PDB file of C-alpha atoms in Angstrom:
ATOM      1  CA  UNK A1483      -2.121 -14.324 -15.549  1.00 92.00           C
ATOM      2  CA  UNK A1484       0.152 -14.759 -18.819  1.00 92.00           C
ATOM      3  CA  UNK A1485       2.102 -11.465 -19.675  1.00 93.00           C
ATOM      4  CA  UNK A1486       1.847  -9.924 -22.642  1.00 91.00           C
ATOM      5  CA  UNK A1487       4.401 -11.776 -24.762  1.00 91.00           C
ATOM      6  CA  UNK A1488       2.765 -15.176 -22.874  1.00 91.00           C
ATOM      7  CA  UNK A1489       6.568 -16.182 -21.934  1.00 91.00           C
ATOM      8  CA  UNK A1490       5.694 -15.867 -18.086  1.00 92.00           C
ATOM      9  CA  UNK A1491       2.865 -16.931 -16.189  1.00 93.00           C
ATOM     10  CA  UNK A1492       2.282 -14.908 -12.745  1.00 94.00           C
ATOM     11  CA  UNK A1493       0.425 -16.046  -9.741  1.00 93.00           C
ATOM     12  CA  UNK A1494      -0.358 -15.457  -6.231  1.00 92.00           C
ATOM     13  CA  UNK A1495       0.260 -17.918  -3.618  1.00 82.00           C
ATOM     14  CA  UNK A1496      -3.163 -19.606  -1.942  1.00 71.00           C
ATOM     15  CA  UNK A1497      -3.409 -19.529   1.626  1.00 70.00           C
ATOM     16  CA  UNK A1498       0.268 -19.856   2.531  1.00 74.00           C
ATOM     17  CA  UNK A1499       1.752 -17.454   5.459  1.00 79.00           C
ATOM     18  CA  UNK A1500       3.982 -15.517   3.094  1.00 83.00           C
ATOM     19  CA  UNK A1501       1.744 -13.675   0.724  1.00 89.00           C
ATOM     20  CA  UNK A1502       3.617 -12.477  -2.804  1.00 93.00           C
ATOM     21  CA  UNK A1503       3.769 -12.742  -6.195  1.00 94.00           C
ATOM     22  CA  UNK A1504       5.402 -15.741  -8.161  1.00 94.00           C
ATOM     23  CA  UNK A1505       5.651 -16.216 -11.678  1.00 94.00           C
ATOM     24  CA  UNK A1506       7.309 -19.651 -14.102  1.00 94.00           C
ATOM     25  CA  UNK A1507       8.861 -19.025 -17.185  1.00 91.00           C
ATOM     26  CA  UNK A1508       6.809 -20.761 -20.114  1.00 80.00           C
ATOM     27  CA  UNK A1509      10.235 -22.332 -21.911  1.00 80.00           C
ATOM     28  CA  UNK A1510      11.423 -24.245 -19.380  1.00 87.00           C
ATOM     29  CA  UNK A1511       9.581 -24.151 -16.249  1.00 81.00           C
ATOM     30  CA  UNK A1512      11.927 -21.789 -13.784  1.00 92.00           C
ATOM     31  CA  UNK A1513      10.414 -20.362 -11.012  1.00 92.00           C
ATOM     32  CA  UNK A1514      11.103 -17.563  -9.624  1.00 91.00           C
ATOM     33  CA  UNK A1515       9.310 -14.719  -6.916  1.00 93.00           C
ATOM     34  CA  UNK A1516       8.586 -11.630  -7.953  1.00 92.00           C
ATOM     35  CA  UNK A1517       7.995 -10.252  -3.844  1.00 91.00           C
ATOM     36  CA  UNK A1518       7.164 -11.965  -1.227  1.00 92.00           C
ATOM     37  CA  UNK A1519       6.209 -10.844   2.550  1.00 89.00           C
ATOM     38  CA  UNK A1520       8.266 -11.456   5.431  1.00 88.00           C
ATOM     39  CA  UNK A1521       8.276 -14.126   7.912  1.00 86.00           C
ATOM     40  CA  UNK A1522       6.463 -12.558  10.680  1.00 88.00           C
ATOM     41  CA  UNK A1523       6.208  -9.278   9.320  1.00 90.00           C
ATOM     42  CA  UNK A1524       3.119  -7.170   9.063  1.00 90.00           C
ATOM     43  CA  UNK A1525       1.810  -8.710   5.739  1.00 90.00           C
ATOM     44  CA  UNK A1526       2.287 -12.365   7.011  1.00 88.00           C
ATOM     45  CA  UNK A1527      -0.658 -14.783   7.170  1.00 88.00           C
ATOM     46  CA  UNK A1528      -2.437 -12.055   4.316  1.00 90.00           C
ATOM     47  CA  UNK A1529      -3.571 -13.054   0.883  1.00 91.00           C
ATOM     48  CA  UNK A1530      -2.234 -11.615  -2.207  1.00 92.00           C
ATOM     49  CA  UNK A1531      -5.193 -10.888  -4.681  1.00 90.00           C
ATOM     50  CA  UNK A1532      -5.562  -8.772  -7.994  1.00 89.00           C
ATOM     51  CA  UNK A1533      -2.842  -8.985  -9.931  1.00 94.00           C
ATOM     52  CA  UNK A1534      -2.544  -6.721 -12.876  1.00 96.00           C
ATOM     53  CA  UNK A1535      -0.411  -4.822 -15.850  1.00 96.00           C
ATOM     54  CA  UNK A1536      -0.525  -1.502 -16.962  1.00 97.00           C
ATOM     55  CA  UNK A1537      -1.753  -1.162 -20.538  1.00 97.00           C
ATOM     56  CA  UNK A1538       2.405  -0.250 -21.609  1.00 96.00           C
ATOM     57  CA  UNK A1539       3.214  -3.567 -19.433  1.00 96.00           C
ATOM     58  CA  UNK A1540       5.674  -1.306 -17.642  1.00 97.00           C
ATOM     59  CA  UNK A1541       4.030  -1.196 -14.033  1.00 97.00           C
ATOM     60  CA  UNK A1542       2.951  -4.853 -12.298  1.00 97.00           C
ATOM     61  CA  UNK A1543       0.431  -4.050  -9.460  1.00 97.00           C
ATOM     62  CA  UNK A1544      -0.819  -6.520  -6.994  1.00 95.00           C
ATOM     63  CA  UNK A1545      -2.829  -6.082  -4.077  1.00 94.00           C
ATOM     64  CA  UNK A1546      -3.056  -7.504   0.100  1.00 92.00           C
ATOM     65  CA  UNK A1547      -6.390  -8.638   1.383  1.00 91.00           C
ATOM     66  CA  UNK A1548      -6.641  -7.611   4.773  1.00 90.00           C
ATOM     67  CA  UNK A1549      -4.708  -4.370   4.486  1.00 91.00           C
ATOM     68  CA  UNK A1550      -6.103  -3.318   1.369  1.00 93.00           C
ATOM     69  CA  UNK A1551      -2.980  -2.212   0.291  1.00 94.00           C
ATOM     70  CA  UNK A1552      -2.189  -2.201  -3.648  1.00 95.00           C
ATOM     71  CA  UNK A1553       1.719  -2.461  -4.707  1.00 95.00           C
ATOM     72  CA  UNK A1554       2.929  -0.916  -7.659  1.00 97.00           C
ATOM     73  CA  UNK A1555       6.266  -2.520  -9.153  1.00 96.00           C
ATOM     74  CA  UNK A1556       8.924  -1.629 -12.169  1.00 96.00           C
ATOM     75  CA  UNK A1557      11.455  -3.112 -13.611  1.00 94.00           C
ATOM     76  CA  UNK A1558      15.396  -1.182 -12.619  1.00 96.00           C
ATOM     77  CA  UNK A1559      15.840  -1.047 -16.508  1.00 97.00           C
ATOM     78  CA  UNK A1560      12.830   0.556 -17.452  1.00 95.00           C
ATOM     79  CA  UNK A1561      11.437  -2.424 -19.722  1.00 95.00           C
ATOM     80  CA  UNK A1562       8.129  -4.269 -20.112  1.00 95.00           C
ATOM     81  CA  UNK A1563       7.444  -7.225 -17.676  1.00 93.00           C
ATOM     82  CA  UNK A1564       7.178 -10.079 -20.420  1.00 91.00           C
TER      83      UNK A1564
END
């Protein structure tokens, strides 16, 4: 999923044993995670799925499979994700 200025595209990992949320910046390539489960911790082994932005771009939500547990994230300095 691009965000709204199309500077960042995020993604889920695909059958990995860490689920979370990555994203590359468009300019140059960086990569960087957004969260990530871990090791051996209660969400290991799960899928990340449905990925989403508020309308305002302020809250990034993103949900685990098996749990069915949705996360709701915001940025420390009250921006937009890009």
């Amino acid at each position: 999923m691009f965000g709204p200025t199309r500077k960042f595209l995020y993604f889920c990992e695909d059958g990995g044993s860490n689920p979370g949320v990555y994203a590359r910046y468009g300019n140059d390539g960086t990569y960087f995670t957004l969260f990530q489960a871990i090791s051996g911790g209660i969400y290991s082994g799960d899928e990340t799925v449905g990925i989403a932005l508020s309308p305002d771009n302020k809250r990034f939500y993103a949900g685990i499979q098996d749990y069915g547990v949705i996360f709701e994230f915001t940025r420390d300095d009250g921006k937009s994700f890009e």
